[in-house]
Tab-separated table of C-alpha atoms and ligand atoms in Angstrom:
chain	number	residue	atom	x	y	z
A	1419	UNK	CA	-12.562	-89.558	-43.104
A	1420	UNK	CA	-14.129	-92.517	-44.846
A	1421	UNK	CA	-14.915	-95.597	-42.803
A	1422	UNK	CA	-11.748	-97.752	-42.714
A	1423	UNK	CA	-13.901	-100.899	-42.395
A	1424	UNK	CA	-15.996	-100.067	-45.471
A	1425	UNK	CA	-14.867	-103.037	-47.514
A	1426	UNK	CA	-17.311	-106.000	-47.231
A	1427	UNK	CA	-14.249	-108.223	-46.847
A	1428	UNK	CA	-13.922	-107.173	-43.206
A	1429	UNK	CA	-17.402	-108.524	-42.371
A	1430	UNK	CA	-16.701	-111.656	-44.376
A	1431	UNK	CA	-13.570	-112.314	-42.293
A	1432	UNK	CA	-15.602	-111.854	-39.088
A	1433	UNK	CA	-18.235	-114.327	-40.327
A	1434	UNK	CA	-15.695	-116.983	-41.272
A	1435	UNK	CA	-13.914	-116.563	-37.936
A	1436	UNK	CA	-17.201	-116.852	-35.997
A	1437	UNK	CA	-18.209	-119.948	-37.969
A	1438	UNK	CA	-14.921	-121.558	-36.825
A	1439	UNK	CA	-15.408	-120.493	-33.226
A	1440	UNK	CA	-12.691	-117.848	-33.506
A	1441	UNK	CA	-12.490	-114.095	-33.064
A	1442	UNK	CA	-10.694	-112.026	-35.722
A	1443	UNK	CA	-9.285	-108.505	-35.461
A	1444	UNK	CA	-7.572	-105.935	-37.646
A	1445	UNK	CA	-4.412	-104.948	-35.804
A	1446	UNK	CA	-1.272	-102.847	-36.102
A	1447	UNK	CA	-0.280	-100.266	-38.695
A	1448	UNK	CA	-3.650	-100.037	-40.478
A	1449	UNK	CA	-5.473	-99.100	-37.265
A	1450	UNK	CA	-2.725	-96.754	-36.109
A	1451	UNK	CA	-2.517	-95.015	-39.481
A	1452	UNK	CA	-6.286	-94.475	-39.582
A	1453	UNK	CA	-6.131	-92.435	-36.367
A	1454	UNK	CA	-3.023	-90.612	-37.627
A	1455	UNK	CA	-4.773	-89.898	-40.941
A	1456	UNK	CA	-1.986	-91.594	-42.874
A	1457	UNK	CA	-2.874	-93.669	-45.923
A	1458	UNK	CA	-2.295	-97.412	-45.566
A	1459	UNK	CA	-3.050	-100.386	-47.807
A	1460	UNK	CA	-1.508	-103.205	-45.749
A	1461	UNK	CA	-3.922	-104.887	-43.402
A	1462	UNK	CA	-2.842	-107.241	-40.637
A	1463	UNK	CA	-5.545	-109.612	-39.428
A	1464	UNK	CA	-5.060	-111.639	-36.274
A	1465	UNK	CA	-7.381	-114.428	-35.231
A	1466	UNK	CA	-7.692	-116.581	-32.124
A	1467	UNK	CA	-7.067	-119.730	-34.172
A	1468	UNK	CA	-5.294	-120.532	-37.407
A	1469	UNK	CA	-4.565	-117.504	-39.590
A	1470	UNK	CA	-3.712	-119.803	-42.502
A	1471	UNK	CA	-7.099	-121.559	-42.355
A	1472	UNK	CA	-8.968	-118.255	-42.113
A	1473	UNK	CA	-7.080	-116.877	-45.123
A	1474	UNK	CA	-7.617	-120.082	-47.116
A	1475	UNK	CA	-11.377	-119.991	-46.548
A	1476	UNK	CA	-11.504	-116.283	-47.453
A	1477	UNK	CA	-9.449	-116.981	-50.579
A	1478	UNK	CA	-11.948	-119.672	-51.617
A	1479	UNK	CA	-14.884	-117.299	-51.176
A	1480	UNK	CA	-13.170	-114.468	-53.039
A	1481	UNK	CA	-11.644	-116.801	-55.640
A	1482	UNK	CA	-8.256	-115.303	-54.919
A	1483	UNK	CA	-4.882	-116.970	-54.629
A	1484	UNK	CA	-3.503	-117.245	-51.114
A	1485	UNK	CA	0.235	-117.299	-50.371
A	1486	UNK	CA	1.065	-119.405	-47.348
A	1487	UNK	CA	4.281	-119.007	-45.343
A	1488	UNK	CA	4.405	-122.268	-43.409
A	1489	UNK	CA	7.446	-121.458	-41.278
A	1490	UNK	CA	5.835	-118.317	-39.918
A	1491	UNK	CA	2.266	-119.650	-39.824
A	1492	UNK	CA	1.104	-116.659	-41.864
A	1493	UNK	CA	-0.859	-116.249	-45.088
A	1494	UNK	CA	-1.367	-113.385	-47.485
A	1495	UNK	CA	-3.794	-112.443	-50.230
A	1496	UNK	CA	-4.653	-109.416	-52.334
A	1497	UNK	CA	-8.245	-108.238	-52.621
A	1498	UNK	CA	-10.120	-104.964	-52.996
A	1499	UNK	CA	-6.908	-103.060	-53.757
A	1500	UNK	CA	-5.524	-104.023	-50.351
A	1501	UNK	CA	-2.943	-106.512	-49.107
A	1502	UNK	CA	-4.218	-108.750	-46.327
A	1503	UNK	CA	-1.942	-110.680	-43.992
A	1504	UNK	CA	-3.292	-113.317	-41.605
A	1505	UNK	CA	-1.758	-114.722	-38.470
A	1506	UNK	CA	-2.945	-116.610	-35.419
A	1507	UNK	CA	-2.939	-114.757	-32.086
A	1508	UNK	CA	0.296	-115.687	-30.395
A	1509	UNK	CA	1.941	-115.817	-27.090
A	1510	UNK	CA	5.591	-116.105	-27.811
A	1511	UNK	CA	9.039	-115.550	-26.607
A	1512	UNK	CA	12.317	-115.770	-28.442
A	1513	UNK	CA	15.299	-117.774	-27.350
A	1514	UNK	CA	18.200	-115.600	-26.195
A	1515	UNK	CA	20.478	-115.817	-29.186
A	1516	UNK	CA	18.282	-116.206	-32.223
A	1517	UNK	CA	15.125	-114.796	-33.730
A	1518	UNK	CA	13.476	-118.233	-33.760
A	1519	UNK	CA	10.313	-117.801	-31.716
A	1520	UNK	CA	8.799	-120.379	-29.415
A	1521	UNK	CA	5.138	-119.936	-30.309
A	1522	UNK	CA	2.006	-120.870	-28.449
A	1523	UNK	CA	-1.571	-119.986	-29.271
A	1524	UNK	CA	-2.815	-117.020	-27.234
A	1525	UNK	CA	-5.633	-114.558	-26.683
A	1526	UNK	CA	-5.888	-111.210	-28.461
A	1527	UNK	CA	-4.440	-109.542	-25.375
A	1528	UNK	CA	-1.472	-111.954	-25.344
A	1529	UNK	CA	-0.893	-111.015	-28.964
A	1530	UNK	CA	-1.113	-107.290	-28.294
A	1531	UNK	CA	1.261	-107.589	-25.350
A	1532	UNK	CA	3.961	-109.190	-27.525
A	1533	UNK	CA	3.829	-106.436	-30.154
A	1534	UNK	CA	6.409	-103.687	-30.372
A	1535	UNK	CA	4.604	-100.501	-29.330
A	1536	UNK	CA	1.250	-99.588	-27.832
A	1537	UNK	CA	0.354	-97.528	-30.914
A	1538	UNK	CA	0.962	-100.652	-33.026
A	1539	UNK	CA	-1.123	-102.881	-30.742
A	1540	UNK	CA	-4.473	-101.192	-31.429
A	1541	UNK	CA	-7.091	-103.601	-32.809
A	1542	UNK	CA	-10.624	-103.489	-34.228
A	1543	UNK	CA	-12.887	-106.430	-33.675
A	1544	UNK	CA	-14.314	-108.020	-36.842
A	1545	UNK	CA	-16.856	-110.407	-35.277
A	1546	UNK	CA	-20.486	-109.422	-34.813
A	1547	UNK	CA	-21.975	-108.100	-32.593
A	1548	UNK	CA	-18.995	-105.907	-31.657
A	1549	UNK	CA	-17.804	-105.381	-35.250
A	1550	UNK	CA	-15.590	-102.278	-35.474
A	1551	UNK	CA	-15.061	-101.978	-31.720
A	1552	UNK	CA	-11.615	-100.773	-30.629
A	1553	UNK	CA	-9.638	-103.168	-28.436
A	1554	UNK	CA	-6.909	-101.224	-26.648
A	1555	UNK	CA	-5.816	-102.774	-23.360
A	1556	UNK	CA	-2.467	-100.924	-23.292
A	1557	UNK	CA	-3.767	-97.389	-23.895
A	1558	UNK	CA	-2.349	-97.007	-27.382
A	1559	UNK	CA	-4.932	-94.272	-28.008
A	1560	UNK	CA	-3.584	-92.319	-25.039
A	1561	UNK	CA	-0.064	-92.658	-26.440
A	1562	UNK	CA	-1.252	-91.501	-29.872
A	1563	UNK	CA	-2.727	-88.410	-28.182
A	1564	UNK	CA	0.385	-87.785	-26.118
A	1565	UNK	CA	2.667	-88.581	-29.079
A	1566	UNK	CA	4.568	-91.271	-27.179
A	1567	UNK	CA	6.408	-94.414	-28.271
A	1568	UNK	CA	6.053	-96.994	-25.499
A	1569	UNK	CA	6.202	-100.774	-25.369
A	1570	UNK	CA	3.024	-102.557	-24.233
A	1571	UNK	CA	4.960	-104.857	-21.919
A	1572	UNK	CA	8.281	-104.815	-20.068
A	1573	UNK	CA	10.580	-103.015	-22.545
A	1574	UNK	CA	13.537	-105.265	-21.709
A	1575	UNK	CA	11.513	-108.263	-22.887
A	1576	UNK	CA	10.067	-106.455	-25.933
A	1577	UNK	CA	13.538	-105.423	-27.154
A	1578	UNK	CA	15.162	-108.676	-26.261
A	1579	UNK	CA	12.451	-110.594	-28.187
A	1580	UNK	CA	13.331	-108.652	-31.336
A	1581	UNK	CA	16.175	-106.126	-30.979
A	1582	UNK	CA	15.258	-104.492	-34.310
A	1583	UNK	CA	12.425	-102.888	-32.362
A	1584	UNK	CA	14.981	-100.509	-30.800
A	1585	UNK	CA	15.669	-99.066	-34.249
A	1586	UNK	CA	11.940	-99.175	-35.015
A	1587	UNK	CA	11.294	-97.027	-31.915
A	1588	UNK	CA	13.674	-94.445	-33.348
A	1589	UNK	CA	12.071	-94.805	-36.792
A	1590	UNK	CA	8.530	-94.212	-35.530
A	1591	UNK	CA	9.691	-91.286	-33.374
A	1592	UNK	CA	11.272	-89.758	-36.494
A	1593	UNK	CA	8.409	-90.463	-38.904
A	1594	UNK	CA	5.656	-89.360	-36.560
A	1595	UNK	CA	7.482	-86.697	-34.548
A	1596	UNK	CA	6.797	-88.672	-31.331
A	1597	UNK	CA	8.907	-88.916	-28.166
A	1598	UNK	CA	10.221	-92.209	-26.857
A	1599	UNK	CA	9.014	-92.669	-23.267
A	1600	UNK	CA	12.041	-92.340	-20.891
A	1601	UNK	CA	11.532	-95.872	-19.537
A	1602	UNK	CA	11.458	-97.269	-23.080
A	1603	UNK	CA	14.466	-95.136	-24.044
A	1604	UNK	CA	16.493	-96.403	-21.083
A	1605	UNK	CA	15.689	-99.977	-22.056
A	1606	UNK	CA	17.101	-99.297	-25.519
A	1607	UNK	CA	20.297	-97.998	-23.932
A	1608	UNK	CA	20.494	-101.134	-21.767
A	1609	UNK	CA	19.770	-103.588	-24.591
A	1610	UNK	CA	21.559	-101.885	-27.471
A	1611	UNK	CA	24.298	-104.507	-27.805
A	1612	UNK	CA	21.593	-107.036	-28.770
A	1613	UNK	CA	21.267	-105.245	-32.115
A	1614	UNK	CA	24.288	-107.322	-33.177
A	1615	UNK	CA	22.043	-110.373	-33.795
A	1616	UNK	CA	19.830	-108.519	-36.275
A	1617	UNK	CA	20.538	-108.852	-39.989
A	1618	UNK	CA	21.877	-105.760	-41.801
A	1619	UNK	CA	18.985	-105.997	-44.296
A	1620	UNK	CA	16.390	-105.470	-41.560
A	1621	UNK	CA	18.380	-102.590	-40.068
A	1622	UNK	CA	18.699	-100.901	-43.461
A	1623	UNK	CA	14.931	-101.252	-43.946
A	1624	UNK	CA	14.445	-99.064	-40.897
A	1625	UNK	CA	17.339	-96.720	-41.733
A	1626	UNK	CA	15.769	-96.059	-45.124
A	1627	UNK	CA	12.516	-95.107	-43.437
A	1628	UNK	CA	14.385	-92.738	-41.121
A	1629	UNK	CA	16.180	-91.188	-44.095
A	1630	UNK	CA	12.885	-90.846	-45.983
A	1631	UNK	CA	11.218	-89.012	-43.062
A	1632	UNK	CA	10.531	-85.268	-43.218
A	1633	UNK	CA	13.378	-84.503	-40.758
A	1634	UNK	CA	15.772	-87.443	-40.812
A	1635	UNK	CA	18.201	-85.746	-38.378
A	1636	UNK	CA	15.812	-86.576	-35.510
A	1637	UNK	CA	16.442	-90.268	-36.124
A	1638	UNK	CA	20.213	-90.038	-36.310
A	1639	UNK	CA	20.330	-87.920	-33.172
A	1640	UNK	CA	18.224	-90.517	-31.364
A	1641	UNK	CA	20.397	-93.342	-32.676
A	1642	UNK	CA	23.356	-91.444	-31.273
A	1643	UNK	CA	21.735	-90.721	-27.906
A	1644	UNK	CA	20.720	-94.362	-27.419
A	1645	UNK	CA	24.206	-95.584	-28.321
A	1646	UNK	CA	22.887	-97.527	-31.340
A	1647	UNK	CA	24.666	-95.353	-33.899
A	1648	UNK	CA	28.131	-96.549	-32.932
A	1649	UNK	CA	26.987	-100.157	-33.322
A	1650	UNK	CA	25.082	-99.930	-36.596
A	1651	UNK	CA	26.790	-97.011	-38.353
A	1652	UNK	CA	30.300	-96.469	-36.900
A	1653	UNK	CA	31.348	-94.368	-39.916
A	1654	UNK	CA	28.778	-91.724	-38.984
A	1655	UNK	CA	29.650	-91.925	-35.314
A	1656	UNK	CA	33.251	-91.014	-36.185
A	1657	UNK	CA	32.087	-87.696	-37.673
A	1658	UNK	CA	31.185	-86.457	-34.214
A	1659	UNK	CA	33.147	-83.893	-32.276
A	1660	UNK	CA	35.298	-80.829	-32.689
A	1661	UNK	CA	39.067	-80.751	-32.325
A	1662	UNK	CA	40.739	-77.514	-31.332
A	1663	UNK	CA	44.401	-76.739	-31.965
A	1664	UNK	CA	45.938	-73.344	-31.228
A	1665	UNK	CA	42.475	-71.973	-30.575
A	1666	UNK	CA	41.208	-73.055	-33.967
A	1667	UNK	CA	38.385	-75.580	-34.221
A	1668	UNK	CA	36.718	-77.207	-37.217
A	1669	UNK	CA	33.011	-77.738	-37.513
A	1670	UNK	CA	31.371	-80.788	-36.005
A	1671	UNK	CA	30.922	-82.929	-39.095
A	1672	UNK	CA	28.121	-85.003	-37.600
A	1673	UNK	CA	26.056	-81.905	-36.858
A	1674	UNK	CA	26.898	-80.512	-40.301
A	1675	UNK	CA	25.999	-83.777	-42.096
A	1676	UNK	CA	22.609	-83.931	-40.385
A	1677	UNK	CA	21.925	-80.328	-41.341
A	1678	UNK	CA	22.764	-81.088	-44.967
A	1679	UNK	CA	20.538	-84.169	-44.859
A	1680	UNK	CA	17.610	-82.130	-43.508
A	1681	UNK	CA	18.247	-79.428	-46.110
A	1682	UNK	CA	18.143	-82.013	-48.902
A	1683	UNK	CA	14.983	-83.513	-47.368
A	1684	UNK	CA	13.256	-80.129	-47.714
A	1685	UNK	CA	14.142	-80.044	-51.410
A	1686	UNK	CA	13.878	-83.679	-52.529
A	1687	UNK	CA	12.192	-86.998	-51.668
A	1688	UNK	CA	14.852	-88.968	-53.545
A	1689	UNK	CA	16.099	-91.553	-51.039
A	1690	UNK	CA	19.450	-91.905	-52.804
A	1691	UNK	CA	20.110	-88.198	-52.945
A	1692	UNK	CA	19.467	-88.236	-49.203
A	1693	UNK	CA	21.972	-91.098	-48.830
A	1694	UNK	CA	24.485	-88.973	-50.752
A	1695	UNK	CA	23.897	-86.149	-48.267
A	1696	UNK	CA	24.426	-88.547	-45.367
A	1697	UNK	CA	27.716	-89.798	-46.806
A	1698	UNK	CA	29.090	-86.695	-48.540
A	1699	UNK	CA	31.658	-85.919	-45.804
A	1700	UNK	CA	32.123	-89.486	-44.564
A	1701	UNK	CA	35.910	-89.443	-45.166
A	1702	UNK	CA	36.548	-86.207	-43.279
A	1703	UNK	CA	37.928	-87.968	-40.187
A	1704	UNK	CA	40.476	-89.828	-42.357
A	1705	UNK	CA	41.670	-86.757	-44.249
A	1706	UNK	CA	41.734	-84.246	-41.414
A	1707	UNK	CA	44.933	-82.193	-41.082
A	1708	UNK	CA	45.981	-79.044	-39.267
A	1709	UNK	CA	48.356	-76.379	-40.494
A	1710	UNK	CA	49.272	-73.399	-38.294
A	1711	UNK	CA	48.715	-70.939	-41.096
A	1712	UNK	CA	45.913	-72.495	-43.139
A	1713	UNK	CA	44.017	-74.067	-40.227
A	1714	UNK	CA	42.007	-77.272	-40.684
A	1715	UNK	CA	41.775	-79.044	-44.009
A	1716	UNK	CA	40.169	-82.238	-45.329
A	1717	UNK	CA	41.982	-82.571	-48.642
A	1718	UNK	CA	40.746	-85.359	-50.848
A	1719	UNK	CA	37.813	-86.276	-48.611
A	1720	UNK	CA	35.527	-86.374	-51.661
A	1721	UNK	CA	37.773	-88.924	-53.433
A	1722	UNK	CA	38.307	-91.125	-50.390
A	1723	UNK	CA	34.637	-90.701	-49.452
A	1724	UNK	CA	33.523	-91.963	-52.842
A	1725	UNK	CA	35.707	-95.051	-52.315
A	1726	UNK	CA	34.100	-95.691	-48.933
A	1727	UNK	CA	30.570	-95.648	-50.404
A	1728	UNK	CA	30.685	-99.199	-51.875
A	1729	UNK	CA	32.381	-100.463	-48.705
A	1730	UNK	CA	29.594	-99.056	-46.540
A	1731	UNK	CA	26.901	-100.384	-48.893
A	1732	UNK	CA	28.555	-103.816	-48.804
A	1733	UNK	CA	28.793	-103.832	-45.016
A	1734	UNK	CA	25.107	-102.930	-44.737
A	1735	UNK	CA	24.180	-105.600	-47.348
A	1736	UNK	CA	22.753	-102.929	-49.619
A	1737	UNK	CA	22.733	-103.656	-53.345
A	1738	UNK	CA	25.841	-102.566	-55.238
A	1739	UNK	CA	23.772	-101.355	-58.174
A	1740	UNK	CA	23.245	-98.087	-60.056
A	1741	UNK	CA	21.856	-96.451	-56.874
A	1742	UNK	CA	25.178	-97.064	-55.149
A	1743	UNK	CA	26.986	-95.674	-58.194
A	1744	UNK	CA	24.804	-92.568	-58.060
A	1745	UNK	CA	25.662	-92.007	-54.381
A	1746	UNK	CA	29.355	-92.650	-55.063
A	1747	UNK	CA	29.351	-90.187	-57.957
A	1748	UNK	CA	27.643	-87.452	-55.969
A	1749	UNK	CA	30.055	-87.864	-53.061
A	1750	UNK	CA	32.940	-87.669	-55.529
A	1751	UNK	CA	31.635	-84.523	-57.237
A	1752	UNK	CA	30.132	-82.695	-54.250
A	1753	UNK	CA	32.844	-80.014	-54.085
A	1754	UNK	CA	32.891	-79.240	-57.787
A	1755	UNK	CA	30.047	-76.706	-58.061
A	1756	UNK	CA	31.339	-74.797	-55.048
A	1757	UNK	CA	34.871	-74.590	-56.424
A	1758	UNK	CA	33.378	-73.554	-59.715
A	1759	UNK	CA	31.251	-70.820	-58.169
A	1760	UNK	CA	34.145	-69.407	-56.155
A	1761	UNK	CA	36.063	-68.579	-59.341
A	1762	UNK	CA	34.766	-66.852	-62.384
A	1763	UNK	CA	32.246	-69.293	-63.864
A	1764	UNK	CA	33.840	-70.170	-67.208
A	1765	UNK	CA	32.031	-72.047	-69.964
A	1766	UNK	CA	34.655	-74.764	-70.116
A	1767	UNK	CA	34.423	-75.489	-66.349
A	1768	UNK	CA	30.643	-75.745	-66.665
A	1769	UNK	CA	31.009	-78.025	-69.694
A	1770	UNK	CA	33.345	-80.302	-67.714
A	1771	UNK	CA	30.905	-80.479	-64.830
A	1772	UNK	CA	28.074	-81.350	-67.198
A	1773	UNK	CA	30.235	-84.003	-68.799
A	1774	UNK	CA	31.089	-85.660	-65.484
A	1775	UNK	CA	27.725	-85.335	-63.753
A	1776	UNK	CA	25.594	-86.133	-66.815
A	1777	UNK	CA	21.929	-86.537	-65.941
A	1778	UNK	CA	22.700	-86.263	-62.237
A	1779	UNK	CA	23.744	-82.634	-62.467
A	1780	UNK	CA	20.481	-81.327	-60.961
A	1781	UNK	CA	20.751	-83.712	-58.021
A	1782	UNK	CA	24.364	-82.598	-57.557
A	1783	UNK	CA	23.343	-78.940	-57.500
A	1784	UNK	CA	20.648	-79.716	-54.910
A	1785	UNK	CA	23.224	-81.462	-52.728
A	1786	UNK	CA	25.646	-78.544	-53.041
A	1787	UNK	CA	23.037	-75.974	-52.155
A	1788	UNK	CA	22.090	-78.059	-49.136
A	1789	UNK	CA	25.779	-78.226	-48.174
A	1790	UNK	CA	25.871	-74.489	-47.394
A	1791	UNK	CA	25.272	-74.561	-43.659
A	1792	UNK	CA	27.266	-71.544	-42.530
A	1793	UNK	CA	25.716	-69.607	-39.661
A	1794	UNK	CA	26.569	-66.324	-41.372
A	1795	UNK	CA	23.572	-65.319	-43.414
A	1796	UNK	CA	25.410	-63.030	-45.853
A	1797	UNK	CA	27.799	-65.885	-46.681
A	1798	UNK	CA	24.901	-68.280	-47.306
A	1799	UNK	CA	23.203	-65.718	-49.550
A	1800	UNK	CA	26.398	-65.130	-51.518
A	1801	UNK	CA	26.926	-68.831	-52.136
A	1802	UNK	CA	23.328	-69.435	-53.087
A	1803	UNK	CA	23.490	-66.499	-55.476
A	1804	UNK	CA	26.640	-67.921	-57.056
A	1805	UNK	CA	24.901	-71.279	-57.443
A	1806	UNK	CA	22.083	-69.556	-59.271
A	1807	UNK	CA	24.692	-68.268	-61.729
A	1808	UNK	CA	26.100	-71.787	-62.087
A	1809	UNK	CA	22.621	-73.226	-62.670
A	1810	UNK	CA	21.839	-70.570	-65.300
A	1811	UNK	CA	25.134	-71.259	-67.022
A	1812	UNK	CA	24.478	-75.004	-66.893
A	1813	UNK	CA	21.152	-74.479	-68.654
A	1814	UNK	CA	22.631	-72.136	-71.250
A	1815	UNK	CA	25.559	-74.410	-72.108
A	1816	UNK	CA	23.508	-77.564	-72.123
A	1817	UNK	CA	21.106	-76.014	-74.586
A	1818	UNK	CA	23.981	-74.979	-76.805
A	1819	UNK	CA	26.367	-77.917	-76.545
A	1820	UNK	CA	24.302	-80.897	-75.272
A	1821	UNK	CA	27.066	-82.226	-73.041
A	1822	UNK	CA	24.821	-83.931	-70.454
A	1823	UNK	CA	24.699	-87.249	-72.268
A	1824	UNK	CA	27.877	-86.723	-74.174
A	1825	UNK	CA	28.313	-89.123	-77.078
A	1826	UNK	CA	31.561	-88.558	-78.990
A	1827	UNK	CA	30.613	-87.148	-82.437
A	1828	UNK	CA	33.398	-89.262	-83.970
A	1829	UNK	CA	33.478	-92.891	-82.890
A	1830	UNK	CA	36.523	-95.119	-82.558
A	1831	UNK	CA	35.125	-97.368	-85.318
A	1832	UNK	CA	34.973	-94.444	-87.737
A	1833	UNK	CA	38.569	-93.422	-86.994
A	1834	UNK	CA	39.731	-97.025	-87.483
A	1835	UNK	CA	37.900	-97.416	-90.784
A	1836	UNK	CA	39.081	-94.069	-92.207
A	1837	UNK	CA	42.749	-94.687	-91.343
A	1838	UNK	CA	42.761	-98.492	-91.596
A	1839	UNK	CA	43.833	-98.865	-87.971
A	1840	UNK	CA	43.376	-101.780	-85.568
A	1841	UNK	CA	42.230	-100.843	-82.022
A	1842	UNK	CA	45.283	-98.971	-80.687
A	1843	UNK	CA	46.371	-96.013	-78.587
A	1844	UNK	CA	46.316	-93.626	-81.560
A	1845	UNK	CA	42.538	-94.096	-81.857
A	1846	UNK	CA	42.110	-93.367	-78.145
A	1847	UNK	CA	44.286	-90.282	-78.413
A	1848	UNK	CA	42.317	-88.817	-81.321
A	1849	UNK	CA	39.031	-89.432	-79.511
A	1850	UNK	CA	40.259	-87.906	-76.275
A	1851	UNK	CA	41.701	-84.805	-77.998
A	1852	UNK	CA	38.371	-84.236	-79.775
A	1853	UNK	CA	36.533	-84.587	-76.458
A	1854	UNK	CA	38.946	-82.144	-74.761
A	1855	UNK	CA	38.519	-79.623	-77.582
A	1856	UNK	CA	34.733	-79.775	-77.189
A	1857	UNK	CA	34.879	-79.409	-73.409
A	1858	UNK	CA	37.323	-76.504	-73.741
A	1859	UNK	CA	34.974	-74.864	-76.235
A	1860	UNK	CA	37.568	-74.864	-79.032
A	1861	UNK	CA	35.116	-76.627	-81.330
A	1862	UNK	CA	31.365	-77.204	-81.128
A	1863	UNK	CA	29.915	-80.588	-80.225
A	1864	UNK	CA	29.094	-81.455	-83.831
A	1865	UNK	CA	30.211	-83.918	-86.484
A	1866	UNK	CA	31.707	-81.554	-89.089
A	1867	UNK	CA	33.932	-79.652	-86.683
A	1868	UNK	CA	35.000	-82.857	-84.943
A	1869	UNK	CA	35.736	-84.466	-88.313
A	1870	UNK	CA	37.917	-81.524	-89.369
A	1871	UNK	CA	39.827	-81.700	-86.085
A	1872	UNK	CA	40.297	-85.450	-86.500
A	1873	UNK	CA	41.856	-84.871	-89.888
A	1874	UNK	CA	44.326	-82.312	-88.604
A	1875	UNK	CA	45.326	-84.495	-85.625
A	1876	UNK	CA	45.767	-87.489	-87.952
A	1877	UNK	CA	47.934	-85.471	-90.269
A	1878	UNK	CA	50.050	-84.344	-87.336
A	1879	UNK	CA	50.443	-88.025	-86.373
A	1880	UNK	CA	51.420	-88.960	-89.924
A	1881	UNK	CA	48.365	-91.162	-90.494
A	1882	UNK	CA	47.162	-91.798	-94.017
A	1883	UNK	CA	43.519	-92.276	-95.005
A	1884	UNK	CA	42.723	-95.707	-96.493
A	1885	UNK	CA	41.259	-93.971	-99.551
A	1886	UNK	CA	44.515	-91.938	-100.085
A	1887	UNK	CA	46.809	-94.898	-99.424
A	1888	UNK	CA	44.989	-96.885	-102.080
A	1889	UNK	CA	45.558	-94.209	-104.770
B	3201	CTP	N1	5.603	-105.727	-35.281
B	3201	CTP	C1	6.242	-106.001	-34.080
B	3201	CTP	N2	7.611	-106.100	-34.037
B	3201	CTP	C2	8.348	-105.944	-35.162
B	3201	CTP	C3	7.720	-105.664	-36.382
B	3201	CTP	C4	6.338	-105.558	-36.403
B	3201	CTP	O1	5.586	-106.133	-33.075
B	3201	CTP	N3	9.673	-106.060	-35.095
B	3201	CTP	C5	4.127	-105.659	-35.317
B	3201	CTP	C6	3.526	-104.297	-35.030
B	3201	CTP	O2	2.299	-104.505	-34.369
B	3201	CTP	C7	3.289	-103.706	-36.402
B	3201	CTP	C8	2.914	-104.939	-37.215
B	3201	CTP	O3	3.671	-105.997	-36.625
B	3201	CTP	O4	2.276	-102.730	-36.414
B	3201	CTP	C9	3.211	-104.802	-38.703
B	3201	CTP	O5	4.579	-104.529	-38.905
B	3201	CTP	P1	5.158	-103.697	-40.116
B	3201	CTP	O6	4.351	-103.981	-41.321
B	3201	CTP	O7	6.618	-103.899	-40.147
B	3201	CTP	O8	4.998	-102.195	-39.644
B	3201	CTP	P2	3.785	-101.241	-39.613
B	3201	CTP	O9	3.436	-100.990	-38.179
B	3201	CTP	O10	2.688	-101.692	-40.489
B	3201	CTP	O11	4.413	-99.865	-40.122
B	3201	CTP	P3	4.985	-99.505	-41.552
B	3201	CTP	O12	3.927	-99.844	-42.544
B	3201	CTP	O13	5.243	-98.050	-41.403
B	3201	CTP	O14	6.241	-100.297	-41.693
C-alpha cells in the first residue's frame, strides 16, 4: 500500500500548526479506511487550536480557496485531488433536546473521546518529530482487528450526544461486516427513542449507505433487533411475521423482502433498483386476505404499493424526482414478467411489457429474477428458465418493433391537419387504436402501415380529409 501521508500537504499542515503552537492530526475515516484498505479522498484534520485559522493559512500557502462554516467552526479546501476538512479539537456535549453543541476547546484525547466509534477515533500526528505516529487511546486498532463497533466513551452519552450514531453503528456493521459490541448494542436499545430528534435527511443518508452495502439485509436485521426499524421505517416493520389460518401460513414478507434485496445487490449496484427491491411488497400487509380454498392472497399489492412509494419518499424527505418515479414504476410492474412467464409467452404480451417498462425493462427483469426466493430448487430453476425465455423474446421483439421508447408513428398534429380537426376525442381515439394495433402485432411499428390504418379508422368514423373536402 502506498504511504497515506505521501502528499507534502500533510507536512505543511504540521509546520503551520507547530508555528502557531498547536498540534494537528489526521483523524477519522481516512485513517480507518487506510487500515481497512478502502479508498478514501476525504481527510479530516483536527488541531488543538482554531481549525479555521489553520485552514486559512494553508489556503494562502497553496493559493486555494477556503470555505469557512462559521456556525460549526470548520473550514474546507480542495488540494492534491483530496478534500480537506479542518476543525479545532473539541470537548463538547449536546443539550438534551437539540443537536446544538456546547463546545469548549479540548485536547486530542478529548476530541477522540467525543467521536462516535473507536475505529473512527484513530489519528495520525502531523507535527514533527512524531509525524505519522498513530494516536489510539481507545484501542481502535484492536477493534479493527476484532471487527467490533464500539463507542470510545460511555455509549449512553455517545448516542445521546448524537442519536444518528445508533444508525451509523448499524451502517458500519453492515458495510464492514463488523459486530456491534453487546454493551454498545444494549445502549442503542435503551436510547432508540432519541432517534426522533434526528432529521429524516440524515437518517436517509445512512439508510442509503446500508442499502448500497454488499449485503444490505444485515443492516435491516440489526435495525429490527435494536428496535430502530419500527421508529424510522414502520412500513418495513409491518412486513414482519407469519399468520396461520386453518394450518395455512404465508411467507414472512420481511424475510422475503430482505432476501430479494440481497439478491438484487448481487446483480446490481443501482441504489434505486435496490430501493425498488426494498419496497416491492410494501403493500402486502394492507392487501392480505385469506380464502379457505385459495389460501392467502395479496391482490393489488403492486398497485397499492406503487401509490405508497411517493408517500414513503415524502415522509423520509427524499426527493420526489425521476428516481422516485423509477421506484414507483418498478413496484407497479414487478409482477408482470412473472405472470407473463407463467403463460405462453406471446409477442403481444412482451410488446406491452416493453411499452410500459420502456428503458427500465432490464432493471425490472433483474428485480423479478431476484424476487424468486422459493426454497424449492426445481421451482427456482423453472422460473429462472422461463425468465430467460422472456428476456430472449424481449430482445427479439425490441429489435423488430422498437417498442422500448415508443413514439407513435402518427402524431395527433398530423391527424388534426389531415382531417381539419381541433384537439378532440376523435384524435385521441385514432392514436390509441393505432397504438393498440401495434402492441397487438396487427400492424408493424412503421409510418406507412399506421397511416393506412388511420385512413380506415377515419373512414369508419365518417371523417373527411381536408384535401377531399376542398374538392
Ligand atoms: N463523526 C462522529 N459522529 C457522527 C458523524 C461523524 O463522531 N455522527 C466523526 C467520526 O470520527 C467520523 C468523522 O466524524 O469518522 C467523519 O464523519 P463522516 O465523514 O460522516 O464519516 P466517515 O467516518 O468519514 O465515513 P464515511 O466516509 O463512510 O461516511
